[in-house]
mmCIF file of C-alpha atoms in Angstrom:
data_model
loop_
_atom_site.group_PDB
_atom_site.id
_atom_site.type_symbol
_atom_site.label_atom_id
_atom_site.label_comp_id
_atom_site.label_asym_id
_atom_site.label_seq_id
_atom_site.Cartn_x
_atom_site.Cartn_y
_atom_site.Cartn_z
ATOM 1 C CA MET A 62 96.279 75.561 104.641
ATOM 2 C CA GLN A 63 95.980 79.278 107.089
ATOM 3 C CA LEU A 64 97.470 81.580 104.858
ATOM 4 C CA ASN A 65 96.975 84.723 107.140
ATOM 5 C CA GLN A 66 99.915 82.737 109.438
ATOM 6 C CA TYR A 67 102.160 83.440 106.086
ATOM 7 C CA ILE A 68 101.595 86.967 105.633
ATOM 8 C CA ASP A 69 103.020 90.634 105.745
ATOM 9 C CA HIS A 70 99.806 92.673 105.502
ATOM 10 C CA THR A 71 102.162 95.418 103.460
ATOM 11 C CA LEU A 72 101.008 99.164 102.539
ATOM 12 C CA LEU A 73 104.170 100.993 101.655
ATOM 13 C CA LYS A 74 102.703 103.171 99.235
ATOM 14 C CA PRO A 75 104.174 106.941 99.305
ATOM 15 C CA THR A 76 100.746 108.042 99.462
ATOM 16 C CA ALA A 77 99.379 106.067 102.353
ATOM 17 C CA LYS A 78 97.624 108.426 105.085
ATOM 18 C CA PRO A 79 97.688 107.586 109.100
ATOM 19 C CA GLU A 80 93.592 106.924 108.240
ATOM 20 C CA ASP A 81 95.545 104.180 105.541
ATOM 21 C CA ILE A 82 97.563 102.691 108.161
ATOM 22 C CA GLU A 83 94.862 102.383 110.807
ATOM 23 C CA LYS A 84 92.947 100.438 108.881
ATOM 24 C CA LEU A 85 95.963 97.931 107.550
ATOM 25 C CA CYS A 86 96.269 97.141 110.855
ATOM 26 C CA MET A 87 92.188 96.636 111.865
ATOM 27 C CA GLU A 88 92.559 94.317 109.048
ATOM 28 C CA ALA A 89 95.385 92.502 110.299
ATOM 29 C CA VAL A 90 94.111 92.509 113.838
ATOM 30 C CA ALA A 91 90.497 90.495 112.528
ATOM 31 C CA ASN A 92 92.608 87.969 110.144
ATOM 32 C CA GLN A 93 95.251 87.530 112.183
ATOM 33 C CA PHE A 94 98.423 88.263 109.952
ATOM 34 C CA ILE A 95 101.382 87.173 111.168
ATOM 35 C CA ALA A 96 102.930 91.019 110.893
ATOM 36 C CA ILE A 97 102.197 93.832 109.193
ATOM 37 C CA CYS A 98 104.928 96.322 106.497
ATOM 38 C CA ILE A 99 105.026 99.551 106.916
ATOM 39 C CA PRO A 100 106.619 102.972 106.267
ATOM 40 C CA PRO A 101 108.864 103.666 109.314
ATOM 41 C CA SER A 102 107.108 106.799 109.791
ATOM 42 C CA TYR A 103 103.378 105.311 110.938
ATOM 43 C CA LEU A 104 105.331 103.112 113.562
ATOM 44 C CA LYS A 105 104.500 104.595 116.868
ATOM 45 C CA LEU A 106 100.973 105.407 115.062
ATOM 46 C CA ALA A 107 100.781 101.481 114.378
ATOM 47 C CA LYS A 108 102.344 99.895 117.765
ATOM 48 C CA SER A 109 99.481 102.370 119.968
ATOM 49 C CA ILE A 110 96.991 100.507 117.433
ATOM 50 C CA LEU A 111 98.892 96.791 117.897
ATOM 51 C CA LYS A 112 100.318 96.791 121.328
ATOM 52 C CA THR A 113 97.919 94.109 122.998
ATOM 53 C CA SER A 114 97.810 92.344 119.856
ATOM 54 C CA ASN A 115 100.168 89.181 118.395
ATOM 55 C CA VAL A 116 100.552 90.864 114.885
ATOM 56 C CA LYS A 117 103.830 92.338 114.143
ATOM 57 C CA ILE A 118 105.262 95.165 113.237
ATOM 58 C CA ALA A 119 108.019 95.230 110.043
ATOM 59 C CA THR A 120 109.087 98.161 108.764
ATOM 60 C CA VAL A 121 111.437 98.935 105.375
ATOM 61 C CA VAL A 122 115.389 100.051 105.534
ATOM 62 C CA GLY A 123 117.517 101.414 102.440
ATOM 63 C CA PHE A 124 114.012 101.732 100.593
ATOM 64 C CA PRO A 125 113.289 101.426 97.354
ATOM 65 C CA LEU A 126 116.136 101.855 96.008
ATOM 66 C CA GLY A 127 119.075 100.257 98.993
ATOM 67 C CA ALA A 128 121.623 102.356 97.460
ATOM 68 C CA MET A 129 121.801 104.523 100.910
ATOM 69 C CA THR A 130 125.349 105.014 103.369
ATOM 70 C CA THR A 131 125.436 101.881 105.647
ATOM 71 C CA ASP A 132 125.752 104.131 108.458
ATOM 72 C CA ALA A 133 122.765 105.701 107.369
ATOM 73 C CA LYS A 134 120.942 102.077 107.028
ATOM 74 C CA VAL A 135 121.649 101.068 110.556
ATOM 75 C CA PHE A 136 120.029 104.333 112.254
ATOM 76 C CA GLU A 137 117.110 103.528 110.398
ATOM 77 C CA ALA A 138 116.938 99.910 111.508
ATOM 78 C CA GLN A 139 118.310 101.375 114.823
ATOM 79 C CA ASP A 140 115.728 104.219 114.729
ATOM 80 C CA ALA A 141 112.448 101.635 113.564
ATOM 81 C CA ILE A 142 113.556 98.948 116.431
ATOM 82 C CA ALA A 143 113.611 102.214 118.848
ATOM 83 C CA LYS A 144 110.375 103.108 117.777
ATOM 84 C CA GLY A 145 108.390 99.412 117.868
ATOM 85 C CA ALA A 146 109.105 97.825 115.445
ATOM 86 C CA ASP A 147 109.748 94.482 115.392
ATOM 87 C CA GLU A 148 111.247 93.195 112.470
ATOM 88 C CA ILE A 149 113.302 95.155 109.954
ATOM 89 C CA ASP A 150 112.927 94.482 105.442
ATOM 90 C CA MET A 151 116.150 96.359 104.444
ATOM 91 C CA VAL A 152 117.607 96.450 100.578
ATOM 92 C CA ILE A 153 120.756 95.694 99.836
ATOM 93 C CA ASN A 154 122.993 98.196 97.650
ATOM 94 C CA ILE A 155 122.471 96.544 94.231
ATOM 95 C CA GLY A 156 124.971 98.787 91.963
ATOM 96 C CA ILE A 157 127.454 97.393 94.384
ATOM 97 C CA LEU A 158 126.435 93.652 94.312
ATOM 98 C CA LYS A 159 127.003 94.205 90.132
ATOM 99 C CA THR A 160 129.833 94.902 90.047
ATOM 100 C CA GLY A 161 131.145 92.122 91.846
ATOM 101 C CA ASN A 162 131.890 93.420 96.101
ATOM 102 C CA THR A 163 129.845 90.546 97.911
ATOM 103 C CA GLU A 164 132.070 91.581 101.134
ATOM 104 C CA TYR A 165 130.656 95.068 101.158
ATOM 105 C CA ILE A 166 126.752 93.796 100.545
ATOM 106 C CA TRP A 167 127.301 90.566 103.379
ATOM 107 C CA ASN A 168 129.291 93.533 106.013
ATOM 108 C CA GLU A 169 126.113 95.797 105.449
ATOM 109 C CA ILE A 170 123.815 92.676 106.615
ATOM 110 C CA ALA A 171 125.851 92.250 109.838
ATOM 111 C CA GLU A 172 126.277 95.624 110.568
ATOM 112 C CA ILE A 173 122.766 95.934 110.507
ATOM 113 C CA LYS A 174 122.223 92.662 111.995
ATOM 114 C CA LYS A 175 124.021 93.812 114.911
ATOM 115 C CA ALA A 176 122.549 96.865 115.699
ATOM 116 C CA ILE A 177 119.306 95.367 115.854
ATOM 117 C CA GLY A 178 120.282 92.275 118.100
ATOM 118 C CA SER A 179 117.251 89.611 118.138
ATOM 119 C CA LYS A 180 115.218 91.507 115.451
ATOM 120 C CA ILE A 181 113.969 89.415 112.442
ATOM 121 C CA LEU A 182 116.565 90.511 109.678
ATOM 122 C CA LYS A 183 114.489 90.784 106.071
ATOM 123 C CA VAL A 184 116.968 91.306 103.443
ATOM 124 C CA ILE A 185 115.377 92.404 99.891
ATOM 125 C CA ILE A 186 118.033 91.727 96.797
ATOM 126 C CA GLU A 187 115.151 92.751 94.204
ATOM 127 C CA THR A 188 115.583 89.590 91.568
ATOM 128 C CA CYS A 189 114.327 91.505 88.856
ATOM 129 C CA TYR A 190 117.528 93.441 88.458
ATOM 130 C CA LEU A 191 119.737 90.618 89.175
ATOM 131 C CA ASN A 192 121.326 86.994 87.239
ATOM 132 C CA ASP A 193 121.332 83.952 88.323
ATOM 133 C CA ALA A 194 124.585 84.331 90.084
ATOM 134 C CA GLU A 195 123.893 87.621 91.125
ATOM 135 C CA LYS A 196 121.160 86.064 93.028
ATOM 136 C CA LYS A 197 122.876 83.501 94.008
ATOM 137 C CA ALA A 198 125.733 85.499 95.727
ATOM 138 C CA ALA A 199 122.702 87.694 97.493
ATOM 139 C CA CYS A 200 121.456 85.317 98.998
ATOM 140 C CA LEU A 201 125.053 84.015 99.604
ATOM 141 C CA ALA A 202 126.103 87.473 101.879
ATOM 142 C CA ALA A 203 122.841 87.400 103.395
ATOM 143 C CA LEU A 204 123.202 83.545 104.802
ATOM 144 C CA LYS A 205 126.886 85.520 105.984
ATOM 145 C CA GLY A 206 125.910 88.455 106.997
ATOM 146 C CA ARG A 207 123.220 86.422 109.930
ATOM 147 C CA ALA A 208 120.426 87.276 108.495
ATOM 148 C CA ASP A 209 116.897 85.724 109.338
ATOM 149 C CA PHE A 210 115.477 85.938 105.701
ATOM 150 C CA VAL A 211 116.432 86.610 101.745
ATOM 151 C CA LYS A 212 113.356 88.539 100.415
ATOM 152 C CA THR A 213 112.276 88.362 95.976
ATOM 153 C CA SER A 214 111.828 92.653 95.735
ATOM 154 C CA THR A 215 110.567 95.914 97.456
ATOM 155 C CA GLY A 216 107.486 96.171 95.232
ATOM 156 C CA PHE A 217 108.434 98.996 93.212
ATOM 157 C CA GLY A 218 111.205 97.752 91.079
ATOM 158 C CA THR A 219 110.488 95.877 87.369
ATOM 159 C CA ALA A 220 108.910 93.590 88.492
ATOM 160 C CA GLY A 221 108.095 90.965 91.582
ATOM 161 C CA ALA A 222 108.299 87.356 93.126
ATOM 162 C CA THR A 223 109.140 84.001 91.121
ATOM 163 C CA PHE A 224 108.073 80.882 90.883
ATOM 164 C CA GLU A 225 112.260 79.795 90.127
ATOM 165 C CA ASP A 226 114.006 82.715 91.563
ATOM 166 C CA VAL A 227 112.205 81.558 95.227
ATOM 167 C CA GLN A 228 113.165 77.998 94.367
ATOM 168 C CA LEU A 229 117.355 79.166 93.998
ATOM 169 C CA MET A 230 117.030 81.285 96.869
ATOM 170 C CA LYS A 231 115.758 78.034 99.186
ATOM 171 C CA GLN A 232 118.142 76.415 97.779
ATOM 172 C CA ILE A 233 120.882 78.732 98.984
ATOM 173 C CA ALA A 234 118.584 79.366 102.398
ATOM 174 C CA GLY A 235 117.988 76.120 102.715
ATOM 175 C CA ASP A 236 117.609 75.327 107.116
ATOM 176 C CA LYS A 237 119.296 78.219 107.512
ATOM 177 C CA MET A 238 117.573 80.941 106.532
ATOM 178 C CA LYS A 239 114.065 81.418 105.534
ATOM 179 C CA VAL A 240 112.639 82.849 102.563
ATOM 180 C CA LYS A 241 109.775 85.474 101.452
ATOM 181 C CA ALA A 242 108.097 86.098 98.434
ATOM 182 C CA SER A 243 107.037 89.673 97.794
ATOM 183 C CA GLY A 244 105.564 92.193 94.961
ATOM 184 C CA GLY A 245 102.636 90.689 92.523
ATOM 185 C CA ILE A 246 101.392 87.943 94.962
ATOM 186 C CA LYS A 247 97.504 88.548 94.177
ATOM 187 C CA ASP A 248 95.331 85.309 94.637
ATOM 188 C CA ARG A 249 95.190 82.237 96.633
ATOM 189 C CA GLU A 250 96.741 79.416 94.212
ATOM 190 C CA THR A 251 100.273 81.818 93.735
ATOM 191 C CA ALA A 252 100.313 82.396 97.365
ATOM 192 C CA ILE A 253 99.913 78.452 98.030
ATOM 193 C CA LYS A 254 102.431 77.728 95.189
ATOM 194 C CA TYR A 255 105.003 79.746 96.938
ATOM 195 C CA ILE A 256 104.169 78.394 100.554
ATOM 196 C CA GLU A 257 104.464 74.739 98.107
ATOM 197 C CA LEU A 258 108.499 76.142 97.556
ATOM 198 C CA GLY A 259 109.389 76.400 100.589
ATOM 199 C CA VAL A 260 108.795 79.708 101.822
ATOM 200 C CA SER A 261 108.211 81.559 104.864
ATOM 201 C CA ARG A 262 106.515 84.247 104.748
ATOM 202 C CA LEU A 263 104.105 86.538 101.558
ATOM 203 C CA GLY A 264 104.668 90.039 101.891
ATOM 204 C CA THR A 265 101.310 90.690 99.521
ATOM 205 C CA SER A 266 98.565 94.192 99.780
ATOM 206 C CA SER A 267 95.895 91.940 98.389
ATOM 207 C CA GLY A 268 96.015 89.823 102.151
ATOM 208 C CA VAL A 269 92.682 90.185 103.425
ATOM 209 C CA ASN A 270 90.947 88.822 99.475
ATOM 210 C CA LEU A 271 93.487 86.013 99.827
ATOM 211 C CA VAL A 272 92.229 84.934 102.893
ATOM 212 C CA ILE A 273 88.302 85.669 101.462
ATOM 213 C CA SER A 274 89.040 83.707 98.813
ATOM 214 C CA GLU A 275 90.619 80.714 101.062
ATOM 215 C CA LYS A 276 87.138 80.904 102.996
ATOM 216 C CA ASN A 277 84.584 80.679 100.051
#
């Protein structure tokens, strides 16, 4: 199994420096990862390094809390695309979802998808804060908003991906939307299990180690 083609090689730490992003980009090229995922402020830098490679550039919107206005998220998404992003990983408004107002959630997703056109939109639902009914509602909202992916976690919540959450999300997504597992994926066995459960992407900062362990 070629794990590299599932990996979004991720660095979203607030302490990330330009040289850290450069290293991430070079690792992504060397290991032929599908994408990197970085803060928006480093998009131009990453684009300059990756312009001749096949590695896609993903960035985050409304990150990590999701509590920004829809207008702010739309602006962030458009700005990111203009600066070289191929993919947007957005965070839903978790508090509003928990009130049961799913119309707000899917409208926001739809607005962002409309703003970025054919670019990939991944919707982070932050599963650690949701019960199963809320997870299902969030996935349905992402589906209705025409998102390309639904994603488990920011990596900044109280927990990351779980096998149970991915199974539940895959049930809702079916073949109409892809699933990205993110948060706490640090070993090859875990990564393979998620792929077997149907995920199309793995968000991890341990991508190099996963690929090295695969070669060994």
